Short mmCIF file of C-alpha atoms in Angstrom, two decimals:
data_model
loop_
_atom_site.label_atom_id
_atom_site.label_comp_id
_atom_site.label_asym_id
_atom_site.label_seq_id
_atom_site.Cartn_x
_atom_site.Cartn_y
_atom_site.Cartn_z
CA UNK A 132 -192.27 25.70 192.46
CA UNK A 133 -194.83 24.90 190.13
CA UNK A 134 -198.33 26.89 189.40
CA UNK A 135 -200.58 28.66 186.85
CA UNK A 136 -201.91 32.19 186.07
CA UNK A 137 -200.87 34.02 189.24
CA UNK A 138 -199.53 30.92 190.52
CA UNK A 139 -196.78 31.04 187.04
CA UNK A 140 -195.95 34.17 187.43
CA UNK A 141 -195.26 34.85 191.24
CA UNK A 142 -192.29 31.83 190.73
CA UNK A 143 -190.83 34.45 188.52
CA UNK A 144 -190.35 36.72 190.86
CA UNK A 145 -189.61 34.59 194.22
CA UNK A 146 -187.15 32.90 191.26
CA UNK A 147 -185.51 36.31 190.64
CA UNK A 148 -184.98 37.20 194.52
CA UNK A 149 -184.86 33.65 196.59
CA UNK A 150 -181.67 31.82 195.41
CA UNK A 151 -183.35 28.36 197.34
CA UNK A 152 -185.30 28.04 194.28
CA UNK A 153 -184.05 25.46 192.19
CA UNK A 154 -186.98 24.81 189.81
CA UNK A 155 -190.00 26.29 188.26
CA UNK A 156 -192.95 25.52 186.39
CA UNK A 157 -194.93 27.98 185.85
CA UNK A 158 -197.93 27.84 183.44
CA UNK A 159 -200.76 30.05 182.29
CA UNK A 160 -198.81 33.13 182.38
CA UNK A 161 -197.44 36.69 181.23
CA UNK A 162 -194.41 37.98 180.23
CA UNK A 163 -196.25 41.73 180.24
CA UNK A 164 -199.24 41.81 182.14
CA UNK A 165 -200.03 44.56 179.73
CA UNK A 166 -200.16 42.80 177.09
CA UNK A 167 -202.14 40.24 178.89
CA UNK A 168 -205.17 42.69 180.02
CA UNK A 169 -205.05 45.65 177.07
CA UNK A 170 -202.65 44.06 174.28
CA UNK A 171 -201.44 45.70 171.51
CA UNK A 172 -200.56 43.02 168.60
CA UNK A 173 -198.42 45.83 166.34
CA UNK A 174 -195.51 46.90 166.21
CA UNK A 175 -194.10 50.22 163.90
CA UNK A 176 -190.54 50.05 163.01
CA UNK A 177 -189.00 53.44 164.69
CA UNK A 178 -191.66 54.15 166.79
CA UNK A 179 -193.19 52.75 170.34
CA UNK A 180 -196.33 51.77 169.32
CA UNK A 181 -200.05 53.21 171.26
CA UNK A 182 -201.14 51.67 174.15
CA UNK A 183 -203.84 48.76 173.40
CA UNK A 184 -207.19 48.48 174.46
CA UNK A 185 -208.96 45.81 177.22
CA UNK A 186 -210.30 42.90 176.67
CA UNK A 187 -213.69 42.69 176.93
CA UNK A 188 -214.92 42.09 181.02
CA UNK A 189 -211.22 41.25 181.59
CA UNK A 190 -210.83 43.68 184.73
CA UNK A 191 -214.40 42.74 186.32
CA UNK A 192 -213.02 39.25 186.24
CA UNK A 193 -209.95 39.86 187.78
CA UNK A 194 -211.93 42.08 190.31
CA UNK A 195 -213.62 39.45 190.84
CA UNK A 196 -211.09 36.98 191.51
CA UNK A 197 -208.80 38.65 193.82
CA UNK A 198 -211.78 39.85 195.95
CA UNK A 199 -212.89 35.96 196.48
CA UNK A 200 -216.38 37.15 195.54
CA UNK A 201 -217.97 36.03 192.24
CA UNK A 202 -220.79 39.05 192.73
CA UNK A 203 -218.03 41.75 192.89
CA UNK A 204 -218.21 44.40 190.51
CA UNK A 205 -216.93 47.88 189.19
CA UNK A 206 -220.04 49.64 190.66
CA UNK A 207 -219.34 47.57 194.22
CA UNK A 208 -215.67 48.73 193.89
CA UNK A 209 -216.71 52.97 193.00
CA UNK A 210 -219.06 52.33 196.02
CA UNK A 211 -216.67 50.93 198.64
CA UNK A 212 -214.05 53.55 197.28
CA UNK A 213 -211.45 50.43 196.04
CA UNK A 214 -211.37 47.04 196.77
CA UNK A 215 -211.02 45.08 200.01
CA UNK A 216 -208.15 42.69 199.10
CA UNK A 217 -206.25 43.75 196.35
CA UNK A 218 -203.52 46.17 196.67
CA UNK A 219 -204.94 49.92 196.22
CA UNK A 220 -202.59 50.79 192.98
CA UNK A 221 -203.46 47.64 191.51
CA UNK A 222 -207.25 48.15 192.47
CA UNK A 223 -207.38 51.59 190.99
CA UNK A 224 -205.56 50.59 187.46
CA UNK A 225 -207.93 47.50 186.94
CA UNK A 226 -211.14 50.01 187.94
CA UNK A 227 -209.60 52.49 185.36
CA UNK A 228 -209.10 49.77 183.23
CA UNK A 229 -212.94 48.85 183.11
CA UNK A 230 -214.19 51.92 182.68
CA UNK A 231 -212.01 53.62 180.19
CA UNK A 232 -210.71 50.86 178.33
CA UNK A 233 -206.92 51.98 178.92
CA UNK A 234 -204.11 52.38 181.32
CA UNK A 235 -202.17 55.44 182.22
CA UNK A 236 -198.96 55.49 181.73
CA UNK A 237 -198.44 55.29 185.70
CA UNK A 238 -200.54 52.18 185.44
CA UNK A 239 -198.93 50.84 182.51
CA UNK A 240 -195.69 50.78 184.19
CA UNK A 241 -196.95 49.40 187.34
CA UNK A 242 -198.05 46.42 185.39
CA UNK A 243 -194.60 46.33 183.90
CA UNK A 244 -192.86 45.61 187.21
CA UNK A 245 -195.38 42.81 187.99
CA UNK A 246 -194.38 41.42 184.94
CA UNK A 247 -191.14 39.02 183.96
CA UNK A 248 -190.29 41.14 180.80
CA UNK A 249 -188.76 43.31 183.59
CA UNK A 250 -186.89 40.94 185.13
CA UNK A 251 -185.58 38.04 182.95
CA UNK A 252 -182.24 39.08 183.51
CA UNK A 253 -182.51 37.78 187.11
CA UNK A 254 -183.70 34.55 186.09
CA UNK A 255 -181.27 31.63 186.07
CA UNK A 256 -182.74 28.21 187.54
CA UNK A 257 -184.23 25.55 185.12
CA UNK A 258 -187.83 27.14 183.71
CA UNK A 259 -190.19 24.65 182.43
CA UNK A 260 -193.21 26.94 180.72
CA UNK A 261 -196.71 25.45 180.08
CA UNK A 262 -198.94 27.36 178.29
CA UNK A 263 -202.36 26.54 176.81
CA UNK A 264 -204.39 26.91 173.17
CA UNK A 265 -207.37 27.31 174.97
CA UNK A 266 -206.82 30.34 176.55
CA UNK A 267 -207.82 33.98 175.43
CA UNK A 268 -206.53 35.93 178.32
CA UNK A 269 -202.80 34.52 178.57
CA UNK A 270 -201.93 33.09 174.74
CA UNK A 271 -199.11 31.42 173.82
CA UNK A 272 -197.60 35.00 172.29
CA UNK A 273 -196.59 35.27 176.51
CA UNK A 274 -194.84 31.92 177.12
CA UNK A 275 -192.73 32.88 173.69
CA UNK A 276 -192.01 35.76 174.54
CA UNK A 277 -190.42 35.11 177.50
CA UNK A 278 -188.68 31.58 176.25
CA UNK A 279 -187.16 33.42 173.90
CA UNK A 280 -185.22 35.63 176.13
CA UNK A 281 -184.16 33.10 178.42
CA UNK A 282 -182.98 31.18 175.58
CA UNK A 283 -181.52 33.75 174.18
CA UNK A 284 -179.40 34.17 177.75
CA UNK A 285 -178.78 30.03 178.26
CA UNK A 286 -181.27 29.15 180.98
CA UNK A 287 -182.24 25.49 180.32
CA UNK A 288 -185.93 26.42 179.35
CA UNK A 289 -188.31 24.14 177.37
CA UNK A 290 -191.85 25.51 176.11
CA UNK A 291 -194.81 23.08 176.88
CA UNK A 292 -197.70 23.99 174.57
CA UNK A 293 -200.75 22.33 175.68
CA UNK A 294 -204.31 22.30 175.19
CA UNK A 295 -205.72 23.30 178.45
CA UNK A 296 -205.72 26.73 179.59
CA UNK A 297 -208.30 29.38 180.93
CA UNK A 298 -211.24 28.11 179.29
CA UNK A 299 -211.03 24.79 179.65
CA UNK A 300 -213.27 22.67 181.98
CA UNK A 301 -211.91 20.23 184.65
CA UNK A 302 -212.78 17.34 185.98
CA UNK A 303 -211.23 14.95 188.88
CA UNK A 304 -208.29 14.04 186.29
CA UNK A 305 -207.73 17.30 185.15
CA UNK A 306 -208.39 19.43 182.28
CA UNK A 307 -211.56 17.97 179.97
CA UNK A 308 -210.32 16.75 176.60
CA UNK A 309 -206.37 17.45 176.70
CA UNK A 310 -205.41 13.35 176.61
CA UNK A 311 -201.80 14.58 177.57
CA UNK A 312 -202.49 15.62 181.12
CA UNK A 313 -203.99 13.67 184.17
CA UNK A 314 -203.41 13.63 187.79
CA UNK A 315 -204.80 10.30 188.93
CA UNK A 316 -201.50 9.08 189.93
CA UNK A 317 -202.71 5.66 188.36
CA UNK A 318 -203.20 6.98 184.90
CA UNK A 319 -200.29 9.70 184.98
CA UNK A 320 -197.98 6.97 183.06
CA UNK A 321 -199.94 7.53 179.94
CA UNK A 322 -200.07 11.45 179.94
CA UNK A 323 -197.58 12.85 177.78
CA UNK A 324 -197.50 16.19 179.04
CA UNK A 325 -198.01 15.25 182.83
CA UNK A 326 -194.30 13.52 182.20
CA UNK A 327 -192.97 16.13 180.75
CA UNK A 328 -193.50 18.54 184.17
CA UNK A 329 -192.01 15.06 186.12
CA UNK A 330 -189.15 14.18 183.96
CA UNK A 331 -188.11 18.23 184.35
CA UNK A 332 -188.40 18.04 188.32
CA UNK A 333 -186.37 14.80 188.48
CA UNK A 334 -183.95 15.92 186.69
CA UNK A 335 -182.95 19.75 188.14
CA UNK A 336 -184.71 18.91 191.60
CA UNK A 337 -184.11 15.17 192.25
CA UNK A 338 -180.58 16.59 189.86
CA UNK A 339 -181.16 12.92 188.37
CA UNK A 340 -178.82 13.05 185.26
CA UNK A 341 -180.14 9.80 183.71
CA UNK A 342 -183.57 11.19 182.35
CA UNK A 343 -184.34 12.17 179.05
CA UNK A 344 -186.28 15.74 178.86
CA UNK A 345 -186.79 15.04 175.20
CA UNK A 346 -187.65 17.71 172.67
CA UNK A 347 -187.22 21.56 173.81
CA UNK A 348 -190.38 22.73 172.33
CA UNK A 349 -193.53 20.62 172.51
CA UNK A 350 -197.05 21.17 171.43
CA UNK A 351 -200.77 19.98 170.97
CA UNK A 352 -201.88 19.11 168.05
CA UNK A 353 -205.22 19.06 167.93
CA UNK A 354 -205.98 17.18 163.99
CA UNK A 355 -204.16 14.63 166.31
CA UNK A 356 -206.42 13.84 168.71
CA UNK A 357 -208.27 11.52 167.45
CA UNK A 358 -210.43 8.52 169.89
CA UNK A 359 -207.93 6.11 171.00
CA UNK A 360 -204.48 7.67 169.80
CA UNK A 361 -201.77 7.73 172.41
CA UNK A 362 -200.90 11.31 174.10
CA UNK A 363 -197.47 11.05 172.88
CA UNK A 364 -199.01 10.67 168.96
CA UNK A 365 -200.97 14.08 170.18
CA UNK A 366 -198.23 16.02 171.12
CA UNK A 367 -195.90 17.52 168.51
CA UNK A 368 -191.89 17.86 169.42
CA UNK A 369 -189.14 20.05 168.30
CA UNK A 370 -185.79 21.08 168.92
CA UNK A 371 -186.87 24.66 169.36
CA UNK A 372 -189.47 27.06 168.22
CA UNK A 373 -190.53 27.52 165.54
CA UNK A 374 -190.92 24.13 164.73
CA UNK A 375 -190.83 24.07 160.93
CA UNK A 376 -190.72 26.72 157.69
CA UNK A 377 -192.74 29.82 157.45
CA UNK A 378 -195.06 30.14 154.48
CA UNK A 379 -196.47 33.36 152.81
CA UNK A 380 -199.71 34.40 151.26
CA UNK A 381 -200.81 38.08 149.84
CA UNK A 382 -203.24 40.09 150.13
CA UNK A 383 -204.41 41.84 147.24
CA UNK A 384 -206.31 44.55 145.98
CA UNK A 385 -209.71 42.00 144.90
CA UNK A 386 -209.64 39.76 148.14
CA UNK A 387 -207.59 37.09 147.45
CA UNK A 388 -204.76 35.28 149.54
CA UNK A 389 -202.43 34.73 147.06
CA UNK A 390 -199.08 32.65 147.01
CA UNK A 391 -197.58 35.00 144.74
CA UNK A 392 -197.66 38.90 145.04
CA UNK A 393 -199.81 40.50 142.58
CA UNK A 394 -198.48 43.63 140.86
CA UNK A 395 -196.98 46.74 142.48
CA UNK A 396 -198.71 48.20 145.50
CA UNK A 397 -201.85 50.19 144.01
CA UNK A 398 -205.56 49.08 146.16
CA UNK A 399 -206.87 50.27 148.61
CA UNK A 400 -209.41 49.93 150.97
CA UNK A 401 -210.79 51.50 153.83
CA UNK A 402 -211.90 50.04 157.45
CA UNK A 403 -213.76 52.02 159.67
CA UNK A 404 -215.41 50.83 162.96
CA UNK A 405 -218.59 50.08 161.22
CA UNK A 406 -217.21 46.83 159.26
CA UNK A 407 -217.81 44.75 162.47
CA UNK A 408 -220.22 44.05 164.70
CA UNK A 409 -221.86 47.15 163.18
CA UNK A 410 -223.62 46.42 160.52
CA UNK A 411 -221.03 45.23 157.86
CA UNK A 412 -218.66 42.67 156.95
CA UNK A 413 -215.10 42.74 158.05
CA UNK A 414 -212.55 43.18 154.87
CA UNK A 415 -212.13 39.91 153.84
CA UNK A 416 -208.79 37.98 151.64
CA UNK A 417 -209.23 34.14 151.21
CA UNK A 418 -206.88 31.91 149.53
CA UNK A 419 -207.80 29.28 146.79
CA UNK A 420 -208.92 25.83 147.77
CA UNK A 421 -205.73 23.97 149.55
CA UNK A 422 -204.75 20.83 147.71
CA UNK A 423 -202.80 19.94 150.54
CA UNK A 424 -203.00 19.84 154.43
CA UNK A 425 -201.19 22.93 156.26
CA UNK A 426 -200.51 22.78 159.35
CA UNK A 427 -199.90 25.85 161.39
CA UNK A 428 -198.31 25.79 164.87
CA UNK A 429 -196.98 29.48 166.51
CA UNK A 430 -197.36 32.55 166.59
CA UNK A 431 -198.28 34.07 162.60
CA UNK A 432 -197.73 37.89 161.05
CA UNK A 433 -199.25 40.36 159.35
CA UNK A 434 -197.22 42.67 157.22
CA UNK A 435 -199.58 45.44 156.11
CA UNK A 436 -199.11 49.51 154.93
CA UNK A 437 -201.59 51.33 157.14
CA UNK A 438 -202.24 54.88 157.10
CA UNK A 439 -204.90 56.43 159.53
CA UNK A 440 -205.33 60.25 160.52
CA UNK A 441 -205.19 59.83 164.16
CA UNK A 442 -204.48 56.51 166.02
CA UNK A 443 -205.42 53.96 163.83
CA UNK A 444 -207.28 50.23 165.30
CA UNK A 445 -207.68 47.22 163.18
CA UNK A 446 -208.49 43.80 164.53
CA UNK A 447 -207.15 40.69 162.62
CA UNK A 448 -208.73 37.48 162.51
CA UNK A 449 -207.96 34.13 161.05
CA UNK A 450 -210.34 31.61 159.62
CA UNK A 451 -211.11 28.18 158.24
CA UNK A 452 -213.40 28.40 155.73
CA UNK A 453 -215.03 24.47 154.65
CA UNK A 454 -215.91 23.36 151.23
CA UNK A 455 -219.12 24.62 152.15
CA UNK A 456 -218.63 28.00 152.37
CA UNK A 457 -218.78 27.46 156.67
CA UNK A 458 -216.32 29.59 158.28
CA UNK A 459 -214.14 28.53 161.42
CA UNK A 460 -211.97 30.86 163.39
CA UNK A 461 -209.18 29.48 164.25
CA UNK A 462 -207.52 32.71 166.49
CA UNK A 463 -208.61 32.41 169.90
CA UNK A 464 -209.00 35.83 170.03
CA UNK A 465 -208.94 38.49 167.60
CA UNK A 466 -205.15 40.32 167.45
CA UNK A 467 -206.25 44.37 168.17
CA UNK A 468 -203.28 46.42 166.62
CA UNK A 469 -203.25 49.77 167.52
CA UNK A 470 -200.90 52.11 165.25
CA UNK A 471 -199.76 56.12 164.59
CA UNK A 472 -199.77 58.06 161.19
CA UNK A 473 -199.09 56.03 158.24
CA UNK A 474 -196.16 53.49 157.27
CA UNK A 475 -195.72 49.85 157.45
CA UNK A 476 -197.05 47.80 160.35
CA UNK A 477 -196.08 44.52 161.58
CA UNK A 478 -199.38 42.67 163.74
CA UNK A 479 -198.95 39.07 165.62
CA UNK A 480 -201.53 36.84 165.12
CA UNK A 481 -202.71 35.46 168.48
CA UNK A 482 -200.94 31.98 168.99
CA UNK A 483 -202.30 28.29 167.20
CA UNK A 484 -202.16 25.24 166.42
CA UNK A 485 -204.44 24.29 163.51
CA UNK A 486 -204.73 21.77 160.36
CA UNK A 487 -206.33 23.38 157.28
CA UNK A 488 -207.56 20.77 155.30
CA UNK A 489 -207.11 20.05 151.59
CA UNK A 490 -210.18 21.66 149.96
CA UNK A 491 -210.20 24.43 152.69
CA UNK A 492 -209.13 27.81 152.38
CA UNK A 493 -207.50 30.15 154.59
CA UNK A 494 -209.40 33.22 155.54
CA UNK A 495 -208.03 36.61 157.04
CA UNK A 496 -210.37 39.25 158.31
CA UNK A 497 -209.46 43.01 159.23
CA UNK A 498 -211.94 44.85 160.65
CA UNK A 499 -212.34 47.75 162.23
CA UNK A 500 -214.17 47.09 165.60
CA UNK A 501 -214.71 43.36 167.91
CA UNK A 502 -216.89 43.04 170.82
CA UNK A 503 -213.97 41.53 172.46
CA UNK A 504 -212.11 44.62 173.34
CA UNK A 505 -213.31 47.66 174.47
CA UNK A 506 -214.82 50.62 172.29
CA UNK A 507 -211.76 53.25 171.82
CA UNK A 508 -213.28 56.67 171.44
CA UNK A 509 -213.83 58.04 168.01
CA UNK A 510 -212.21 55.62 165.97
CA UNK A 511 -209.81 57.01 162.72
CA UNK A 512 -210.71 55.74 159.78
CA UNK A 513 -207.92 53.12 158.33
CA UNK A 514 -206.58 52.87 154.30
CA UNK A 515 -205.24 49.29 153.67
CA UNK A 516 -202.49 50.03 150.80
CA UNK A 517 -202.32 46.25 149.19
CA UNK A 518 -200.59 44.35 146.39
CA UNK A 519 -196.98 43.82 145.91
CA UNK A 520 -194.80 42.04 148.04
CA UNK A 521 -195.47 44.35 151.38
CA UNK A 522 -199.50 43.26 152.36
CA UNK A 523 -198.16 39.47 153.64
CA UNK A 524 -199.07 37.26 155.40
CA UNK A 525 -196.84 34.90 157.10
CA UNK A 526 -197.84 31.66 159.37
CA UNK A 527 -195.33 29.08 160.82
CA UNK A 528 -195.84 25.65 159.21
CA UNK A 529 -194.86 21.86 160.28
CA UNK A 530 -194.79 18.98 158.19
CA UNK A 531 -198.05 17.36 157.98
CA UNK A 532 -198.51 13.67 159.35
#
């Protein structure tokens, strides 16, 4: 089987009941289709962390695409009393989804079971996953997640980490501007990743024991792409992920990303929903000027001491910030961490691949609101306890070339 989005993830589970499956390739998917629709990027050692929030329109959209109708709404859906072709449980927790900005817990776990995080175990056929860097509702955090575990259990699995996802035009090749895919059968010899799905189906479908699959984890990079250069120069490959070394940076009390920690823990500082999008900057820490390229491919992490008196939300951004002061952001999408009480947190970043340049500096932003997620009701107040060695942050590097 091969297919993307819903298309990925129903070969999960036809893989985990139908043993005439051989093969999959699914792309574009989940491993929790909660995480997918209302993530929550944090984690709290000892304690299940909150539910997250939705993404912005994310439930209209789907609404919209499972009733075949691109005019379909939330107030069509109240009206008709539920939708016309999804399934009623799943039409009621994506309508309470768009209007509350949560899941229930009976929703939650309904999600769960649509999901491969709670099924892995049954998976044990050859699993080619594709996921793309263009893509803010399934990022590559998913497609890890779920290599991981069958790599952790011996499945042959490789992760295929291309360009084109979601948001990414097509044309009648195939996705606009990702040189290693095409589907004109005449040009497919010179698309790197367009092999890769081929070289996986001869070998565990055509069982063709002579091909190469290469490099278990491959991946776009996009400083690579460059007019003329070959897909295969555009495509990173390594023998697993990560692909190379991590490397750390620290936040201190006076903004800075530092590559050494500065003093015991003492600042503070406080976010609070107005610091974004209303009406004030997010808190800011920016490194000095890079003398060196740094590539970043994977998923990085924030280490930071949060306290909050209620359930605390912070949303972390990464940037590129030019010689000339011009910011880029880099994260797809911001990572919303959700978190209880006080104590240290742990928040992904979302997924990327990304060359900061010598005389650029790397920018993180915390704030405490996005326009990308939903509005939580009365937002806590959140104390950022930096300095030391705990406020880190951590991305996954590659050698540069």
């Amino acid at each position: 089987m091969i297919g993307g989005s819903y298309g990925g993830q129903i070969q999960f589970i036809a893989a985990a009941q139908d043993p005439r499956i051989d093969v999959i390739v699914p792309s574009l998917t989940w491993n929790d289709l909660n995480q997918e629709l209302a993530p929550n990027f944090a984690t709290q050692a000892g304690a299940a962390p909150p539910p997250g929030s939705a993404k912005t329109g994310v439930a209209e959209s789907l609404l919209r695409g499972g009733e075949h109708n691109p005019g379909f709404s939330l107030s069509q859906a109240k009206q008709d009393n539920g939708c016309r072709k999804i399934a009623p449980a799943s039409c009621q927790a994506l309508l309470h989804l768009g209007e509350q900005g949560r899941l229930t817990e009976a929703q939650r776990q309904l999600l769960l079971s649509r999901s491969v995080k709670s099924f892995v175990d049954k998976i044990d056929i050859p699993v080619l996953l594709a996921q793309g860097q263009d893509d803010r509702l399934a990022p590559f955090n998913e497609a890890l997640k779920t290599y991981q575990a069958l790599r952790a259990r011996h499945v042959p699995v490789q992760l295929l980490w291309h360009k084109y996802g979601h948001d990414t035009p097509w044309d009648r090749d195939g996705p606009v501007g990702d040189p290693g895919w095409n589907f004109d059968p005449d040009k497919v010899e010179g698309a790197f990743a367009s092999l890769q799905v081929i070289h996986w189906l001869d070998r565990y479908l055509k069982n063709d024991q002579a091909v190469d699959l290469g490099a278990n984890f491959n991946y776009y990079r996009p400083w690579s792409n460059t007019p003329g250069a070959d897909s295969r120069q555009v495509y990173g490959q390594a023998a697993d992920y990560p692909a190379g070394p991590d490397r750390s940076w620290y936040l201190t009390a006076d903004g800075q990303l530092a590559a050494t920690p500065a003093g015991p823990e003492a600042g503070q500082q406080l976010v609070t929903r107005e610091t974004a999008g209303g009406g004030g900057p997010a808190k800011t820490f920016t490194s000095e000027q890079l003398d060196k390229p740094v590539d970043v491919v994977g998923v990085g992490k924030l280490a930071l001491s949060m306290s909050s008196p209620g359930t605390g939300t912070v949303f972390v951004t990464l940037l590129d910030v030019g010689p000339d002061g011009a910011p880029e952001v880099v994260t797809k999408l911001p990572s919303l961490a959700r978190f209880d009480g006080e104590g240290p947190v742990v928040v992904d970043l979302v997924g990327f691949a990304h060359r900061f340049a010598p005389g650029h500096r790397i920018q993180l932003a915390v704030a405490g609101s996005d326009p990308g997620y939903a509005s939580g009701p009365n937002p806590a107040p959140v104390t950022l306890v930096l300095g030391g060695y705990s406020a880190r942050l951590t991305l996954p590097t590659v050698s540069s070339n």
